[in-house]
């Protein structure tokens, strides 16, 4: 019969937690690298519509966003309930788009300007009138590459 | 000095600090990948003559959406669910029907002389149309083209369009060019 002998003083030896920080740091770095901090504060109600034929938007640095939707209740007393355009952190009108696109272009390298995409994040229930106006304005400033932001439809 | 040997720093709290940071990043992370329907707007209309391109009536697939989100396709009411099939049939025109688009023989690599449909989808919406409906219509039209391309790619190359090499994709694109034109906005229908 073999004897089970305990070495040392008895009591289970503590598991070494020395590698725990390494593991946690690894996770930490992963999240740090993948994190995109939310850049703009949403001032509008935004429920993105669903679609099936979606494509991923490549090169986030080359995308400028235009948000359209009803102002959230906090701002409704001032801006009303009609759909409004939001550029960066501010409410804007259709005529501000020209300046917005130009400043987006100025911030980029000249060679990258033709690759700039404008992503339209528009609320599901918004009417097309304002979207059409925005599209006309984008045509005027030759910002022709657009992307209607949509979520993947769950089937 | 009995404790002198055990002189390494206690690293036990390192994990706590790292966890704290980790949780902070976990909470602030937004992992959403931006996805959407990519379209190209037509360049601004210079003058009225430029925009009036002469396209025969049989080549145009007219899709109208009114302010009540109803769909009229080729003069008839239609549900969005049926739009994709209707568009596919129109563009492909498999039976060479009189009222469907003409075909033009074009030399295309991998396919040789191929009879390419001259069909164009014309989409017009009202200012009162809901954006969700508009996207659903756009999605159905793009889906129709994508499915046609997929079917052709599988038939010819045995692979889906997305998995083909670039030059074969281009050939398939030449067979079914995505021609979705949006009419200059008008305020049709009113209320």
XYZ file of C-alpha atoms in Angstrom:
346
model
C 0.000 0.000 0.000
C 1.329 3.277 -0.979
C 1.269 5.925 1.564
C 0.072 9.356 0.831
C 2.550 11.507 2.496
C 2.239 15.180 2.903
C 5.253 17.232 2.387
C 5.888 20.154 4.587
C 3.562 21.326 7.251
C 0.214 20.362 5.855
C -2.662 22.541 4.690
C -3.122 23.091 0.974
C -0.504 25.304 -0.581
C -1.883 28.604 -1.889
C -2.270 28.860 -5.655
C 0.166 31.323 -7.016
C -1.613 34.432 -8.184
C 1.509 36.008 -9.524
C 0.391 35.570 -13.135
C -3.036 37.024 -12.520
C -1.914 40.606 -13.159
C -0.399 39.493 -16.439
C -3.641 37.967 -17.585
C -5.649 40.975 -16.518
C -3.177 43.332 -18.165
C -3.490 41.392 -21.370
C -7.250 41.844 -21.303
C -6.782 45.461 -20.357
C -4.550 46.170 -23.319
C -6.965 44.425 -25.634
C -9.787 46.665 -24.499
C -7.610 49.757 -24.557
C -6.659 49.126 -28.141
C -10.154 48.315 -29.352
C -11.889 51.084 -27.459
C -13.357 53.936 -29.382
C -14.463 56.648 -27.061
C -17.839 58.061 -27.927
C -17.011 61.334 -29.573
C -20.306 63.109 -29.786
C -23.101 63.543 -27.388
C -26.383 62.495 -28.888
C -28.878 65.278 -28.844
C -31.409 63.473 -30.959
C -33.450 60.323 -30.711
C -31.713 57.832 -32.936
C -33.021 54.425 -33.782
C -31.115 53.143 -36.759
C -33.201 51.172 -39.302
C -32.426 47.575 -40.175
C -31.299 46.170 -43.494
C -29.902 42.963 -44.884
C -27.463 44.074 -47.578
C -25.115 45.864 -45.244
C -21.432 46.454 -45.675
C -18.866 47.328 -43.085
C -17.620 50.840 -43.109
C -13.890 50.730 -43.624
C -11.430 53.327 -42.378
C -13.288 55.127 -39.641
C -10.952 58.076 -39.850
C -12.312 58.853 -43.295
C -15.928 58.975 -42.258
C -17.863 62.039 -41.241
C -21.194 61.630 -39.569
C -24.421 63.498 -40.001
C -27.153 62.719 -37.502
C -30.782 63.410 -38.213
C -33.698 62.861 -35.887
C -36.120 64.250 -33.380
C -34.454 66.160 -30.511
C -34.505 64.274 -27.234
C -37.007 65.562 -24.628
C -34.376 67.664 -22.883
C -33.963 69.866 -25.948
C -37.530 69.722 -27.203
C -38.639 72.860 -25.423
C -36.045 74.806 -27.344
C -35.751 73.011 -30.664
C -39.231 71.534 -31.021
C -40.123 68.016 -32.089
C -39.457 68.306 -35.805
C -36.456 66.250 -37.001
C -33.237 68.217 -36.826
C -29.717 67.784 -38.107
C -26.890 67.301 -35.643
C -23.304 67.896 -36.732
C -20.701 67.051 -34.150
C -22.160 68.318 -30.888
C -24.458 70.980 -32.226
C -27.805 71.246 -33.883
C -27.406 72.600 -37.360
C -29.391 73.552 -40.410
C -29.035 72.298 -43.964
C -26.935 75.308 -44.935
C -24.324 74.401 -42.281
C -23.496 71.161 -44.047
C -21.363 72.867 -46.651
C -19.099 74.323 -44.006
C -19.058 71.070 -42.074
C -17.904 69.053 -45.096
C -15.307 71.644 -45.960
C -13.846 71.598 -42.473
C -13.818 67.791 -42.560
C -11.895 67.972 -45.818
C -9.472 70.535 -44.501
C -8.637 68.271 -41.592
C -7.558 65.471 -43.902
C -4.718 64.915 -46.259
C -5.420 66.134 -49.761
C -4.998 62.669 -51.204
C -7.619 61.303 -48.851
C -10.313 63.794 -49.714
C -11.862 61.747 -52.530
C -12.129 58.785 -50.191
C -14.147 60.646 -47.607
C -17.465 59.029 -46.870
C -20.407 60.693 -45.269
C -22.382 58.424 -43.024
C -26.000 59.378 -42.557
C -27.318 58.248 -39.223
C -30.985 58.895 -39.511
C -33.797 57.923 -37.190
C -36.161 55.247 -38.404
C -39.260 57.399 -38.100
C -37.809 60.545 -39.563
C -39.408 61.847 -42.741
C -37.504 61.817 -46.005
C -37.914 65.548 -46.634
C -35.005 66.613 -44.479
C -32.894 63.661 -45.661
C -33.496 64.686 -49.258
C -32.422 68.226 -48.455
C -29.229 66.931 -46.884
C -28.533 64.702 -49.884
C -29.043 67.603 -52.278
C -26.633 69.699 -50.238
C -24.067 66.885 -50.248
C -24.371 66.649 -54.020
C -23.762 70.372 -54.255
C -20.501 70.106 -52.314
C -19.450 67.008 -54.249
C -19.481 64.745 -51.218
C -20.916 61.913 -53.249
C -19.880 58.862 -51.276
C -22.539 58.285 -48.696
C -23.530 55.502 -46.419
C -26.943 55.008 -44.903
C -26.127 53.665 -41.483
C -28.166 50.549 -40.770
C -28.061 47.645 -38.413
C -28.039 44.037 -39.449
C -31.505 42.614 -39.630
C -31.995 39.656 -37.350
C -33.898 36.995 -39.222
C 16.628 40.032 10.895
C 14.688 36.957 10.023
C 12.432 38.578 7.451
C 15.240 39.907 5.310
C 15.097 37.036 2.761
C 11.490 37.669 1.764
C 12.201 40.988 0.225
C 10.155 41.002 -3.023
C 7.385 43.514 -3.319
C 3.937 42.209 -2.678
C 2.321 42.176 -6.097
C -1.036 40.993 -4.903
C -2.697 44.379 -5.285
C -1.412 44.750 -8.821
C -4.267 42.558 -9.982
C -6.765 44.821 -8.235
C -5.396 47.895 -9.938
C -5.411 46.193 -13.303
C -8.944 44.956 -12.723
C -10.071 48.455 -11.932
C -8.635 49.760 -15.192
C -10.022 46.793 -17.067
C -13.522 47.430 -15.770
C -13.251 51.090 -16.692
C -12.399 50.221 -20.294
C -15.016 47.500 -20.418
C -17.661 50.006 -19.450
C -16.555 52.767 -21.794
C -15.958 50.525 -24.783
C -18.389 50.716 -27.642
C -17.624 47.829 -29.878
C -20.157 48.701 -32.541
C -18.833 48.324 -36.021
C -20.371 50.839 -38.330
C -22.363 49.149 -41.014
C -24.661 50.478 -43.635
C -25.787 50.654 -47.216
C -23.160 52.337 -49.319
C -24.503 54.418 -52.153
C -23.107 56.958 -54.521
C -24.959 60.173 -55.144
C -25.146 61.518 -58.669
C -23.099 64.645 -59.290
C -25.077 67.880 -59.059
C -27.267 68.605 -62.041
C -25.610 71.284 -64.149
C -28.607 72.177 -66.225
C -31.891 70.606 -67.071
C -30.754 69.043 -70.368
C -28.089 66.953 -68.707
C -30.431 65.176 -66.402
C -32.889 64.147 -69.081
C -31.261 61.013 -70.297
C -33.184 59.275 -72.990
C -34.107 55.864 -71.661
C -36.807 53.803 -73.301
C -39.867 53.206 -71.213
C -39.529 49.443 -71.273
C -36.105 49.718 -69.693
C -37.255 51.603 -66.617
C -38.463 49.922 -63.473
C -40.430 52.640 -61.741
C -40.662 52.473 -57.975
C -42.669 55.167 -56.235
C -43.103 55.531 -52.499
C -45.751 57.915 -51.243
C -46.140 59.777 -47.987
C -48.189 56.934 -46.505
C -45.294 54.557 -47.103
C -47.153 52.741 -49.871
C -45.241 51.328 -52.741
C -46.168 51.608 -56.370
C -44.154 49.530 -58.758
C -44.707 49.755 -62.500
C -48.096 51.307 -61.902
C -49.328 48.783 -59.385
C -49.468 48.684 -55.618
C -46.966 46.295 -54.151
C -45.783 45.115 -50.760
C -42.117 45.628 -49.911
C -41.663 41.883 -49.432
C -42.395 41.312 -53.118
C -40.207 44.099 -54.419
C -36.990 42.097 -54.509
C -38.426 39.321 -56.656
C -40.119 41.785 -58.986
C -36.895 43.720 -59.444
C -34.875 40.579 -60.036
C -37.265 39.365 -62.663
C -37.325 42.732 -64.346
C -33.571 43.184 -64.538
C -32.817 39.621 -65.580
C -35.772 39.388 -67.971
C -35.246 35.631 -68.427
C -37.990 35.151 -71.017
C -37.175 38.200 -73.160
C -40.599 39.681 -72.672
C -41.736 42.703 -74.664
C -42.436 44.903 -71.658
C -39.175 44.136 -69.911
C -35.773 45.663 -70.656
C -33.882 45.228 -73.883
C -30.595 43.453 -73.946
C -27.400 44.520 -75.540
C -24.583 42.214 -76.538
C -21.381 43.243 -74.808
C -18.020 41.516 -74.791
C -17.196 40.633 -71.178
C -14.180 38.707 -69.963
C -15.026 35.175 -68.734
C -18.467 35.382 -70.311
C -17.705 36.205 -73.933
C -20.495 37.948 -75.763
C -23.152 38.387 -73.119
C -26.583 39.877 -73.512
C -26.601 42.512 -70.820
C -29.916 43.900 -69.679
C -30.386 47.623 -70.109
C -32.777 47.816 -67.196
C -32.656 50.807 -64.893
C -34.400 51.135 -61.563
C -35.901 54.507 -60.977
C -36.760 55.277 -57.389
C -38.796 58.232 -56.361
C -40.057 59.033 -52.925
C -42.179 61.686 -51.346
C -40.885 64.133 -48.776
C -43.254 62.587 -46.283
C -41.991 59.038 -46.728
C -40.671 57.491 -43.567
C -36.917 56.928 -43.603
C -37.341 53.327 -42.441
C -39.478 52.549 -45.473
C -37.043 54.241 -47.793
C -34.203 52.125 -46.410
C -36.315 48.972 -46.725
C -36.916 49.788 -50.400
C -33.251 50.563 -51.041
C -32.313 47.375 -49.259
C -34.705 45.294 -51.368
C -33.360 46.798 -54.600
C -29.737 46.238 -53.617
C -30.639 42.722 -52.494
C -32.149 42.025 -55.914
C -28.914 42.980 -57.664
C -26.759 41.123 -55.148
C -28.801 37.966 -55.561
C -28.613 38.153 -59.342
C -24.849 38.508 -59.091
C -24.609 35.666 -56.613
C -26.684 33.370 -58.794
C -24.596 34.173 -61.830
C -21.340 33.753 -59.924
C -22.406 30.361 -58.603
C -23.521 29.256 -62.066
C -20.368 30.358 -63.826
C -17.619 30.045 -61.201
C -19.232 27.823 -58.572
C -18.617 30.404 -55.875
C -20.526 33.278 -54.349
C -19.813 36.741 -55.652
C -18.064 37.853 -52.463
C -15.585 34.973 -52.648
C -14.490 35.612 -56.225
C -11.182 37.222 -57.143
C -11.299 40.865 -58.138
C -11.286 40.417 -61.928
C -14.088 37.878 -61.863
C -16.113 40.133 -59.602
C -15.674 42.873 -62.120
C -16.923 40.637 -64.902
C -20.006 39.750 -62.875
C -20.527 43.419 -62.131
C -20.398 44.142 -65.843
C -23.155 41.619 -66.467
C -25.401 43.099 -63.793
C -24.390 46.721 -63.299
C -26.222 48.230 -60.386
C -28.272 50.947 -61.935
C -30.499 52.466 -59.313
C -31.332 56.010 -60.115
C -33.093 58.351 -57.785
C -35.290 60.913 -59.382
C -34.795 64.554 -58.577
C -36.934 65.137 -55.512
C -40.433 66.357 -56.063
C -43.177 66.996 -53.657
C -45.600 64.496 -55.089
C -48.733 63.299 -53.459
C -48.910 66.013 -50.846
C -50.962 64.732 -47.972
